[in-house]
Amino acid sequence: MSKFVTGYSDIGGELEQLYATIMSSKPDWASELASLAIAVDEAKANADPEAALMATIKQQPEVGHAARRLAHVWYAGRLSAENGVDAAFVSEEAYFGGLIWRAARAHPPGLSGGYFGHWRYAPDV
Amino acid sequence: MSDDLDRCDVAVVGAGVAGALIAYRLAAANYRVVMLEAGPAGRNRQDLVADYSLAAIKTPRSPYADNQPSSPVWSPDSEKDYIQLGPSPFKSTYLRRVGGSTWHMLGNMPRHVPADFRLATSYGVGVDWPIDYDDLEPWYCEAETELGVAGDHAELNGLHGAYRSRAFPMSKIWPAYGDIFVAKAVEGLTFEGADVRVLTTPQARNSRPYDGRPACAGNSSCVPICPIGAKYDATVHVSKATTAGAVLRTQAVVTRIELDSMTRRVSALRYTRWDEQGRRDERRLRADIYVIAAHSIETPRLLLISSDSDAAPTGVANGSGQVGRNLMDHLQGQMAAVVPQPLFPYRGPPTTVGVDTFRDGTFRASHAAFRLSIGNDGMGRVETPFAALEQKLVEGLIGSRLRVALGDRLIRQFRISYSTEMLPSAHNRVTLADAVSDSFGMPRAQLSLHLEDYNRLAFEKAAALISSIFDRLEIPDSDRKPQPKDTYSGAGHIIGTTRMGTDAGSSVVNQHCRAHEHDNLFIVGASTFPTGGTANPTLTVAALALRAASKISSLLQRGS
Ligand SMILES: Cc1cc2nc3c(=O)[nH]c(=O)nc-3n(C[C@H](O)[C@H](O)[C@H](O)COP(=O)(O)OP(=O)(O)OC[C@H]3O[C@@H](n4cnc5c(N)ncnc54)[C@H](O)[C@@H]3O)c2cc1C
Ligand code: SF4
């Protein structure tokens, strides 16, 4: 489900376990995620599953909310803002592993893994 | 030298770049030096980076648990942390820890240009410095070597008359992909009759291994912390100083400068050592020469707190009434945009190039000089990557559509910021909030600031210039995000407050940073700048500190 919602097929591992633990500890997430799981299964039966899920999201606020929360935690590495206040990052790994930096074809500030001058060229990916 | 020493040759208050350079030079010359630093030495760099990664908002203070409000030496992180008397807010901050504010500085290291030292003579505004570019040029060379500045000698030699007698110790930091794109786009552009050229920025970050520190790897987090020490911070010179024999006392807050009522010389520093368990230990340190290097808000605060009914009724070194006055910053703004072509930001140092064309000119008679920084960090504060994500999620995107749409926006985010010079003004000032004390019983500082037309006009000029650059990039109006009128942010450049000058009636220190009124007292840092110019201040701070160290050394040799 995370892979489908984020658009990244290679995610998983320790971060997935960490996020699963956090979500299961929050009662309001459980029912939402169950609805999202059903919606994802149904969407997969369509020729364009993503478009189908996006249509469901528009019609069913609960599914939309769950999809946004799930995508947010994977992309940002933190839970969605509550009451307009930015949440802290879930863990160091969550911050450094946020998909947002992959989407930007960059790296999280604080960890480039690069060499001097790499910024002079367009990213490889 | 033993740590319980209560007498030394030179006592230095503050272990930031100004204090550390002086301590290092004088310890290396075999003088007995003690540094008193209010803040802690702190944890190792990896732990600080870990805290940074967890912080909800990556503010300049975010990696430094030791400087959060629960600490007795908590440091301001935004204008909300000051007592502001207005009418306009003062927005720049500093850190109280070993190494000082260089921990969270960006690291740009331009020199002042010659006219910056002669603003009154050249343009009839502000004041002149008691020294000129020629006096400081050899010290700029030394400072560039000490801090490790990477730059393009040929390109910057002679900028607005600022000749360079020595090459930079390292070749330039490479511009980013987007910088090269923008530089090409503006080729041939003129603005108000002047050629708009994109120049590389000299920076205290290594372009090769230097002074035992690695080359910049482009971690892009220089503000608030470089994870690998490729960017200079003053812990470099604090440790050089202690290796050369200087004693560093951390968690040692100087609470009073004591004067001899007969000679008016400084006779001792009173300080409080503190620990995390709440213990406090009151001590005294005596020296032949005293150096106050506590930065432009803490320095005047300490001088004013130390007033003495006999020897200094209005505060130490304050016979002119200038202590605390002429508070300045470089008032900044930015224009952000989404560019049609990808620029691939969020890679490399946050800025590597800028436009220096308007750092000098006859226009300075009527509006502020300014420098543009071409950003490499997306839209800066205007739209963070997290805000862009939120927007895409609200639009209902998921999966590969989310990935592609978000990526497409992030790789095209862009900003150019401008940084403007403020004129010195007696009513922009640091005073004591007598009714509000910190946990050491010292009255807190309170700040007054007035936004003048001199800067408002420069904001408009800079915005018009950026618009013409945006035109070259063919950015549609709907994708431009201008700075709201008359708003600004701080540059982190806290200047003024103990100005230097030849006349004891209108300045606090002389051309060697020596207090006019107390001949064994030196005051160093950007607080001594009579005017601010448009250069980020730290290179000039370092050059003046090295020059003062040389003066102190010759005084000690002569035994005076
Ligand atoms: C976000 C940001 C970005 C910046 N970027 C740049 C840049 O790109 N280029 C540039 O040139 N500059 C930059 N600066 C400014 C730069 O950080 C300062 O100019 C520089 O660090 C000042 O050095 P200093 O030694 O004078 O003061 P500090 O580094 O502030 O050191 C003063 C020390 O004195 C200590 N102290 C204060 N009071 C007492 C007391 N009573 N007793 C004992 N110790 C005391 C403090 O704890 C502190 O450690 C930036 C600043 C900020 C905030
Ligand atoms: S870009 Fe990264 S490695 Fe380079 S100086 Fe800044 S923080 Fe350090």
Coordinates of N, CA and C in Angstrom, one line a residue, chain B residues 272-469:
Chain B
T272 N 31.0 34.3 36.6 CA 30.3 33.3 37.3 C 30.4 32.0 36.5
R273 N 31.0 31.0 37.2 CA 31.0 29.7 36.5 C 29.7 28.9 36.9
W274 N 29.1 28.3 36.0 CA 27.8 27.6 36.2 C 27.9 26.2 35.8
D275 N 27.0 25.3 36.3 CA 26.9 24.0 35.8 C 25.5 23.6 35.6
E276 N 25.3 22.4 35.1 CA 23.9 22.0 34.7 C 23.1 21.7 36.0
Q277 N 23.8 21.4 37.1 CA 23.1 21.1 38.3 C 22.6 22.4 39.1
G278 N 22.9 23.6 38.5 CA 22.5 24.8 39.1 C 23.5 25.4 40.0
R279 N 24.7 24.8 40.1 CA 25.7 25.4 41.0 C 26.3 26.7 40.3
R280 N 26.6 27.6 41.2 CA 27.2 28.9 40.7 C 28.5 29.2 41.5
D281 N 29.5 29.6 40.9 CA 30.8 29.9 41.6 C 31.3 31.2 41.1
E282 N 31.4 32.2 42.0 CA 31.8 33.5 41.7 C 33.3 33.6 41.7
R283 N 33.9 34.2 40.6 CA 35.3 34.3 40.6 C 35.8 35.7 40.0
R284 N 37.1 35.8 40.0 CA 37.7 37.1 39.5 C 38.9 36.7 38.7
L285 N 39.2 37.5 37.7 CA 40.4 37.2 36.9 C 41.0 38.6 36.6
R286 N 42.4 38.6 36.9 CA 43.1 39.9 36.6 C 44.1 39.7 35.4
A287 N 44.3 40.7 34.7 CA 45.2 40.6 33.5 C 45.9 41.9 33.3
D288 N 46.9 41.9 32.4 CA 47.5 43.2 32.0 C 46.6 43.9 31.0
I289 N 46.1 43.0 30.1 CA 45.2 43.6 29.0 C 43.9 42.7 29.0
Y290 N 42.8 43.4 28.8 CA 41.5 42.8 28.7 C 40.9 43.0 27.3
V291 N 40.3 41.9 26.8 CA 39.7 42.0 25.4 C 38.3 41.5 25.5
I292 N 37.4 42.4 25.2 CA 36.0 42.0 25.2 C 35.6 41.7 23.7
A293 N 35.2 40.4 23.6 CA 34.9 39.9 22.2 C 33.5 39.1 22.3
A294 N 32.5 39.8 22.9 CA 31.3 39.1 23.2 C 30.2 39.4 22.2
H295 N 30.5 40.0 21.1 CA 29.6 40.3 19.9 C 28.7 41.5 20.2
S296 N 28.1 42.0 19.2 CA 27.5 43.3 19.2 C 26.3 43.6 20.1
I297 N 25.8 42.6 20.7 CA 24.7 42.8 21.7 C 25.2 42.6 23.1
E298 N 25.9 41.5 23.3 CA 26.5 41.2 24.7 C 27.6 42.1 25.1
T299 N 28.4 42.6 24.1 CA 29.5 43.5 24.5 C 28.9 44.8 25.0
P300 N 28.0 45.6 24.3 CA 27.6 46.8 25.0 C 26.8 46.5 26.2
R301 N 26.1 45.4 26.3 CA 25.3 45.1 27.5 C 26.3 45.0 28.7
L302 N 27.4 44.3 28.5 CA 28.4 44.1 29.6 C 29.0 45.5 30.0
L303 N 29.3 46.3 29.0 CA 29.9 47.6 29.2 C 29.0 48.5 30.0
L304 N 27.7 48.4 29.6 CA 26.7 49.3 30.3 C 26.4 48.8 31.7
I305 N 26.3 47.4 31.9 CA 26.1 46.9 33.2 C 27.2 47.2 34.2
S306 N 28.5 47.4 33.6 CA 29.6 47.6 34.5 C 29.8 49.1 34.9
S307 N 28.8 49.9 34.7 CA 29.0 51.3 35.1 C 29.4 51.5 36.5
D308 N 30.2 52.5 36.7 CA 30.9 52.7 38.0 C 30.8 54.1 38.4
S309 N 30.2 54.4 39.6 CA 29.9 55.8 39.8 C 31.1 56.8 39.8
D310 N 32.3 56.2 40.1 CA 33.5 57.0 40.0 C 34.1 57.0 38.6
A311 N 34.5 55.8 38.2 CA 35.3 55.7 37.0 C 34.6 55.7 35.7
A312 N 33.3 55.3 35.7 CA 32.6 55.2 34.4 C 31.1 55.3 34.7
P313 N 30.6 56.5 35.0 CA 29.2 56.7 35.5 C 28.2 56.2 34.5
T314 N 28.5 56.3 33.2 CA 27.4 55.9 32.2 C 27.8 54.6 31.6
G315 N 28.7 53.9 32.1 CA 29.1 52.6 31.6 C 30.6 52.6 31.1
V316 N 31.2 51.4 31.1 CA 32.6 51.3 30.8 C 32.8 51.8 29.3
A317 N 33.8 52.6 29.1 CA 34.1 53.1 27.7 C 33.1 54.0 27.1
N318 N 32.1 54.5 27.9 CA 31.0 55.1 27.4 C 31.0 56.7 27.6
G319 N 32.1 57.3 27.8 CA 32.1 58.7 27.9 C 31.5 59.4 26.7
S320 N 31.6 58.9 25.6 CA 31.0 59.5 24.4 C 29.5 59.2 24.3
G321 N 29.0 58.4 25.1 CA 27.5 58.0 25.0 C 27.2 57.1 23.8
Q322 N 28.2 56.6 23.2 CA 28.0 55.9 22.0 C 27.8 54.3 22.2
V323 N 28.1 53.9 23.4 CA 28.0 52.4 23.6 C 26.6 52.0 23.5
G324 N 26.4 51.0 22.6 CA 25.0 50.5 22.4 C 24.3 51.2 21.2
R325 N 24.8 52.4 20.8 CA 24.2 53.1 19.7 C 24.7 52.6 18.3
N326 N 24.0 53.0 17.2 CA 24.4 52.6 15.9 C 24.2 51.2 15.6
L327 N 23.3 50.5 16.3 CA 23.0 49.1 16.0 C 22.6 48.9 14.5
M328 N 23.3 48.0 13.9 CA 23.0 47.8 12.4 C 22.9 46.3 12.1
D329 N 22.4 46.1 10.9 CA 22.3 44.7 10.4 C 22.4 44.9 8.9
H330 N 22.4 43.9 8.1 CA 22.1 44.0 6.7 C 20.7 43.6 6.5
L331 N 19.8 44.5 6.2 CA 18.4 44.1 6.0 C 18.2 43.5 4.7
Q332 N 17.5 42.3 4.7 CA 17.4 41.5 3.6 C 16.0 41.2 3.1
G333 N 15.9 40.9 1.9 CA 14.6 40.4 1.4 C 14.9 39.4 0.2
Q334 N 13.9 38.8 -0.3 CA 14.1 37.9 -1.4 C 13.0 37.9 -2.4
M335 N 13.2 37.5 -3.6 CA 12.2 37.2 -4.5 C 12.3 35.8 -4.9
A336 N 11.3 35.0 -4.8 CA 11.3 33.6 -5.1 C 10.5 33.4 -6.4
A337 N 10.7 32.2 -7.0 CA 10.0 32.0 -8.3 C 10.1 30.5 -8.6
V338 N 9.2 30.1 -9.5 CA 9.3 28.8 -10.1 C 9.7 29.0 -11.5
V339 N 10.9 28.5 -11.8 CA 11.6 28.8 -13.1 C 11.1 27.8 -14.2
P340 N 10.9 28.2 -15.4 CA 10.5 27.2 -16.4 C 11.4 26.0 -16.6
Q341 N 12.7 26.3 -16.5 CA 13.7 25.2 -16.7 C 14.2 24.6 -15.3
P342 N 14.5 23.4 -15.3 CA 15.1 22.8 -14.0 C 16.4 23.5 -13.6
L343 N 16.6 23.8 -12.4 CA 17.8 24.4 -11.9 C 18.5 23.4 -10.9
F344 N 17.8 22.4 -10.5 CA 18.3 21.4 -9.5 C 18.9 21.9 -8.3
P345 N 18.0 22.7 -7.5 CA 18.5 23.2 -6.2 C 18.7 22.1 -5.1
Y346 N 18.9 22.5 -3.9 CA 19.1 21.6 -2.7 C 20.3 20.7 -2.9
R347 N 21.3 21.2 -3.7 CA 22.5 20.5 -3.8 C 23.7 21.5 -3.7
G348 N 24.7 21.2 -2.9 CA 25.8 22.1 -2.8 C 25.5 23.2 -1.7
P349 N 26.5 24.0 -1.5 CA 26.3 25.1 -0.6 C 25.1 26.0 -1.0
P350 N 24.4 26.6 0.0 CA 23.2 27.3 -0.3 C 23.3 28.4 -1.2
T351 N 24.5 29.1 -1.3 CA 24.7 30.1 -2.3 C 26.2 30.1 -2.7
T352 N 26.5 30.2 -4.0 CA 27.9 30.2 -4.4 C 28.3 31.4 -5.2
V353 N 27.3 32.1 -5.7 CA 27.5 33.3 -6.6 C 26.6 34.4 -6.2
G354 N 26.9 35.6 -6.7 CA 26.0 36.7 -6.4 C 26.3 37.9 -7.4
V355 N 25.6 39.0 -7.2 CA 25.8 40.1 -8.0 C 26.4 41.2 -7.1
D356 N 27.6 41.7 -7.4 CA 28.3 42.7 -6.5 C 28.2 44.1 -7.1
T357 N 27.6 44.2 -8.3 CA 27.6 45.5 -9.0 C 27.2 46.7 -8.2
F358 N 26.2 46.5 -7.3 CA 25.6 47.6 -6.6 C 26.1 47.7 -5.1
R359 N 27.3 47.2 -4.9 CA 27.9 47.3 -3.6 C 28.6 48.7 -3.5
D360 N 28.7 49.4 -4.6 CA 29.2 50.8 -4.5 C 28.7 51.6 -5.7
G361 N 28.6 52.9 -5.5 CA 28.2 53.8 -6.6 C 27.7 55.1 -6.0
T362 N 27.5 56.1 -6.9 CA 27.1 57.4 -6.4 C 25.7 57.4 -5.8
F363 N 24.9 56.3 -6.2 CA 23.6 56.2 -5.6 C 23.6 56.1 -4.1
R364 N 24.8 55.8 -3.5 CA 24.8 55.6 -2.0 C 24.5 56.9 -1.3
A365 N 24.5 58.0 -2.0 CA 24.1 59.3 -1.4 C 22.6 59.2 -1.1
S366 N 21.8 58.5 -1.8 CA 20.4 58.5 -1.6 C 19.8 57.1 -1.2
H367 N 20.4 56.0 -1.6 CA 19.9 54.8 -1.1 C 21.0 53.8 -0.8
A368 N 20.7 52.7 -0.1 CA 21.7 51.8 0.4 C 22.3 51.0 -0.7
A369 N 23.6 50.7 -0.6 CA 24.2 49.7 -1.4 C 23.7 48.4 -1.1
F370 N 23.7 47.5 -2.1 CA 23.2 46.1 -1.8 C 23.9 45.1 -2.6
R371 N 23.8 43.9 -2.1 CA 24.4 42.7 -2.8 C 23.3 41.7 -3.0
L372 N 23.4 41.0 -4.2 CA 22.4 40.0 -4.4 C 23.1 38.6 -4.2
S373 N 22.4 37.7 -3.6 CA 22.9 36.3 -3.5 C 22.0 35.4 -4.3
I374 N 22.6 34.7 -5.2 CA 21.8 33.8 -6.0 C 21.7 32.5 -5.3
G375 N 20.5 32.1 -5.0 CA 20.2 30.9 -4.1 C 20.3 29.6 -4.8
N376 N 20.6 28.6 -4.0 CA 20.8 27.3 -4.5 C 20.0 26.4 -3.5
D377 N 19.0 27.0 -2.9 CA 18.3 26.3 -1.8 C 16.8 26.4 -2.1
G378 N 16.4 26.3 -3.4 CA 15.0 26.4 -3.7 C 14.4 27.8 -3.4
M379 N 13.3 27.9 -2.8 CA 12.6 29.2 -2.6 C 12.9 29.7 -1.2
G380 N 13.9 29.1 -0.5 CA 14.2 29.6 0.8 C 12.9 29.4 1.7
R381 N 12.7 30.5 2.5 CA 11.6 30.4 3.4 C 10.2 30.6 2.8
V382 N 10.2 31.1 1.5 CA 8.9 31.4 0.8 C 8.1 30.1 0.6
E383 N 8.7 29.1 0.2 CA 8.0 27.8 0.0 C 9.0 26.7 0.2
T384 N 9.0 26.1 1.4 CA 9.9 25.0 1.7 C 9.5 23.7 0.9
P385 N 10.3 22.8 0.8 CA 9.9 21.5 0.1 C 8.7 20.9 0.8
F386 N 8.7 21.1 2.1 CA 7.6 20.5 2.9 C 6.2 21.2 2.5
A387 N 6.3 22.5 2.3 CA 5.1 23.2 1.9 C 4.7 22.8 0.5
A388 N 5.7 22.6 -0.4 CA 5.3 22.1 -1.7 C 4.7 20.8 -1.7
L389 N 5.2 19.9 -0.8 CA 4.6 18.6 -0.6 C 3.1 18.7 -0.2
E390 N 2.9 19.5 0.8 CA 1.6 19.7 1.4 C 0.6 20.1 0.3
Q391 N 1.1 21.0 -0.6 CA 0.2 21.5 -1.7 C -0.1 20.4 -2.6
K392 N 0.8 19.6 -3.0 CA 0.5 18.5 -3.9 C -0.4 17.5 -3.3
L393 N -0.3 17.3 -2.0 CA -1.2 16.3 -1.3 C -2.6 16.9 -1.3
V394 N -2.7 18.2 -1.0 CA -4.0 18.8 -1.0 C -4.7 18.7 -2.4
E395 N -3.9 18.8 -3.4 CA -4.4 18.7 -4.8 C -4.9 17.3 -5.1
G396 N -4.7 16.3 -4.1 CA -5.2 15.0 -4.3 C -4.3 14.0 -5.1
L397 N -3.0 14.4 -5.3 CA -2.1 13.5 -6.0 C -1.6 12.4 -5.2
I398 N -1.4 11.3 -5.8 CA -0.7 10.2 -5.1 C 0.1 9.4 -6.1
G399 N 0.9 8.5 -5.6 CA 1.7 7.6 -6.4 C 2.7 8.3 -7.4
S400 N 2.8 7.7 -8.6 CA 3.8 8.3 -9.5 C 3.4 9.7 -9.9
R401 N 2.1 10.0 -9.9 CA 1.7 11.4 -10.2 C 2.2 12.4 -9.1
L402 N 2.2 12.0 -7.9 CA 2.7 12.8 -6.8 C 4.2 13.0 -6.9
R403 N 4.9 11.8 -7.2 CA 6.3 11.9 -7.3 C 6.8 12.8 -8.4
V404 N 6.1 12.7 -9.5 CA 6.6 13.5 -10.7 C 6.2 15.0 -10.5
A405 N 5.0 15.2 -10.0 CA 4.6 16.6 -9.9 C 5.4 17.4 -8.9
L406 N 5.6 16.7 -7.7 CA 6.4 17.3 -6.7 C 7.8 17.5 -7.2
G407 N 8.4 16.5 -7.8 CA 9.8 16.6 -8.3 C 9.9 17.7 -9.3
D408 N 8.9 17.8 -10.1 CA 8.9 18.9 -11.2 C 8.9 20.3 -10.5
R409 N 8.2 20.4 -9.5 CA 8.2 21.7 -8.8 C 9.5 22.0 -8.1
L410 N 10.0 21.0 -7.3 CA 11.2 21.2 -6.5 C 12.4 21.5 -7.3
I411 N 12.5 20.9 -8.5 CA 13.8 21.2 -9.3 C 13.7 22.5 -10.0
R412 N 12.6 23.2 -9.9 CA 12.5 24.5 -10.6 C 12.3 25.7 -9.5
Q413 N 12.3 25.3 -8.2 CA 12.2 26.4 -7.2 C 13.5 27.2 -7.2
F414 N 13.4 28.5 -7.0 CA 14.5 29.4 -7.1 C 14.3 30.6 -6.3
R415 N 15.4 31.2 -5.8 CA 15.3 32.6 -5.1 C 16.5 33.4 -5.4
I416 N 16.4 34.7 -5.3 CA 17.5 35.6 -5.3 C 17.2 36.5 -4.1
S417 N 18.2 36.6 -3.2 CA 18.0 37.6 -2.1 C 18.9 38.8 -2.2
Y418 N 18.5 39.8 -1.6 CA 19.2 41.1 -1.5 C 19.5 41.4 -0.1
S419 N 20.7 42.0 0.1 CA 21.1 42.4 1.4 C 21.6 43.8 1.4
T420 N 21.0 44.7 2.2 CA 21.2 46.1 2.1 C 21.9 46.7 3.3
E421 N 22.7 47.7 3.0 CA 23.5 48.4 4.1 C 22.6 49.3 4.9
M422 N 22.7 49.3 6.2 CA 22.0 50.3 7.0 C 23.0 51.4 7.4
L423 N 22.5 52.7 7.5 CA 23.3 53.7 8.0 C 23.4 53.7 9.5
P424 N 24.5 54.2 10.1 CA 24.5 54.3 11.6 C 23.6 55.4 12.0
S425 N 22.9 55.1 13.1 CA 22.0 56.1 13.6 C 21.9 56.0 15.2
A426 N 22.0 57.1 15.8 CA 22.0 57.1 17.3 C 20.8 56.5 17.9
H427 N 19.7 56.5 17.2 CA 18.5 56.0 17.9 C 18.2 54.5 17.6
N428 N 19.1 53.9 16.8 CA 19.0 52.4 16.7 C 20.0 51.9 17.7
R429 N 19.5 51.2 18.8 CA 20.5 51.0 19.9 C 20.1 49.8 20.8
V430 N 21.1 49.4 21.5 CA 21.0 48.4 22.6 C 21.0 49.2 23.9
T431 N 20.0 49.0 24.7 CA 20.0 49.6 26.1 C 19.7 48.4 27.1
L432 N 19.8 48.8 28.4 CA 19.5 47.7 29.4 C 18.0 47.8 29.8
A433 N 17.4 46.6 29.9 CA 16.1 46.5 30.4 C 16.2 46.4 31.9
D434 N 16.2 47.5 32.6 CA 16.6 47.4 34.0 C 15.7 46.5 34.8
A435 N 14.5 46.4 34.4 CA 13.5 45.6 35.2 C 13.6 44.1 34.9
V436 N 14.3 43.7 33.8 CA 14.3 42.3 33.4 C 15.7 41.7 33.4
S437 N 16.0 40.8 34.3 CA 17.3 40.2 34.4 C 17.4 38.8 33.9
D438 N 18.6 38.3 33.6 CA 18.7 36.9 33.2 C 19.0 36.1 34.5
S439 N 19.4 34.8 34.3 CA 19.5 34.0 35.5 C 20.8 34.3 36.2
F440 N 21.7 35.2 35.7 CA 22.9 35.6 36.4 C 22.6 37.0 37.1
G441 N 21.4 37.4 37.0 CA 21.1 38.7 37.7 C 21.5 39.9 36.8
M442 N 21.9 39.7 35.5 CA 22.3 40.8 34.7 C 21.1 41.3 33.9
P443 N 20.9 42.6 33.9 CA 19.7 43.2 33.1 C 19.8 42.7 31.7
R444 N 18.7 42.4 31.1 CA 18.7 41.9 29.7 C 18.8 43.1 28.7
A445 N 19.3 42.8 27.5 CA 19.4 43.9 26.5 C 18.0 44.1 25.9
Q446 N 17.8 45.4 25.5 CA 16.6 45.7 24.8 C 17.0 46.5 23.5
L447 N 16.2 46.3 22.5 CA 16.7 46.8 21.2 C 15.7 47.8 20.6
S448 N 16.2 48.9 20.0 CA 15.4 49.8 19.2 C 15.9 49.8 17.8
L449 N 15.0 49.8 16.8 CA 15.4 49.9 15.4 C 14.4 50.7 14.6
H450 N 14.9 51.5 13.7 CA 14.0 52.3 12.8 C 14.3 51.9 11.3
L451 N 13.3 51.5 10.6 CA 13.5 51.2 9.2 C 13.5 52.6 8.4
E452 N 14.6 52.9 7.7 CA 14.7 54.2 7.1 C 14.4 54.1 5.6
D453 N 14.1 55.3 4.9 CA 13.9 55.3 3.5 C 15.1 54.9 2.7
Y454 N 16.3 55.1 3.3 CA 17.5 54.7 2.7 C 17.5 53.2 2.4
N455 N 16.9 52.4 3.2 CA 16.8 51.0 3.0 C 15.6 50.7 2.1
R456 N 14.5 51.4 2.4 CA 13.2 51.1 1.6 C 13.5 51.3 0.2
L457 N 14.2 52.3 -0.2 CA 14.5 52.6 -1.6 C 15.4 51.5 -2.2
A458 N 16.3 51.1 -1.4 CA 17.2 50.0 -1.9 C 16.4 48.7 -2.1
F459 N 15.4 48.5 -1.2 CA 14.6 47.3 -1.4 C 13.9 47.3 -2.7
E460 N 13.4 48.5 -3.1 CA 12.7 48.6 -4.4 C 13.7 48.5 -5.5
K461 N 14.9 49.1 -5.4 CA 15.8 48.9 -6.5 C 16.2 47.5 -6.7
A462 N 16.5 46.8 -5.6 CA 17.0 45.4 -5.6 C 15.9 44.5 -6.2
A463 N 14.6 44.8 -5.8 CA 13.5 44.0 -6.4 C 13.4 44.2 -7.9
A464 N 13.6 45.5 -8.3 CA 13.5 45.8 -9.8 C 14.6 45.1 -10.5
L465 N 15.8 45.0 -9.9 CA 16.9 44.3 -10.6 C 16.6 42.8 -10.7
I466 N 16.1 42.3 -9.6 CA 15.8 40.8 -9.6 C 14.7 40.6 -10.6
S467 N 13.7 41.5 -10.7 CA 12.7 41.3 -11.7 C 13.3 41.2 -13.1
S468 N 14.3 42.0 -13.4 CA 14.9 42.0 -14.7 C 15.7 40.7 -15.0
I469 N 16.2 40.2 -13.9 CA 16.9 38.9 -14.0 C 15.8 37.8 -14.3

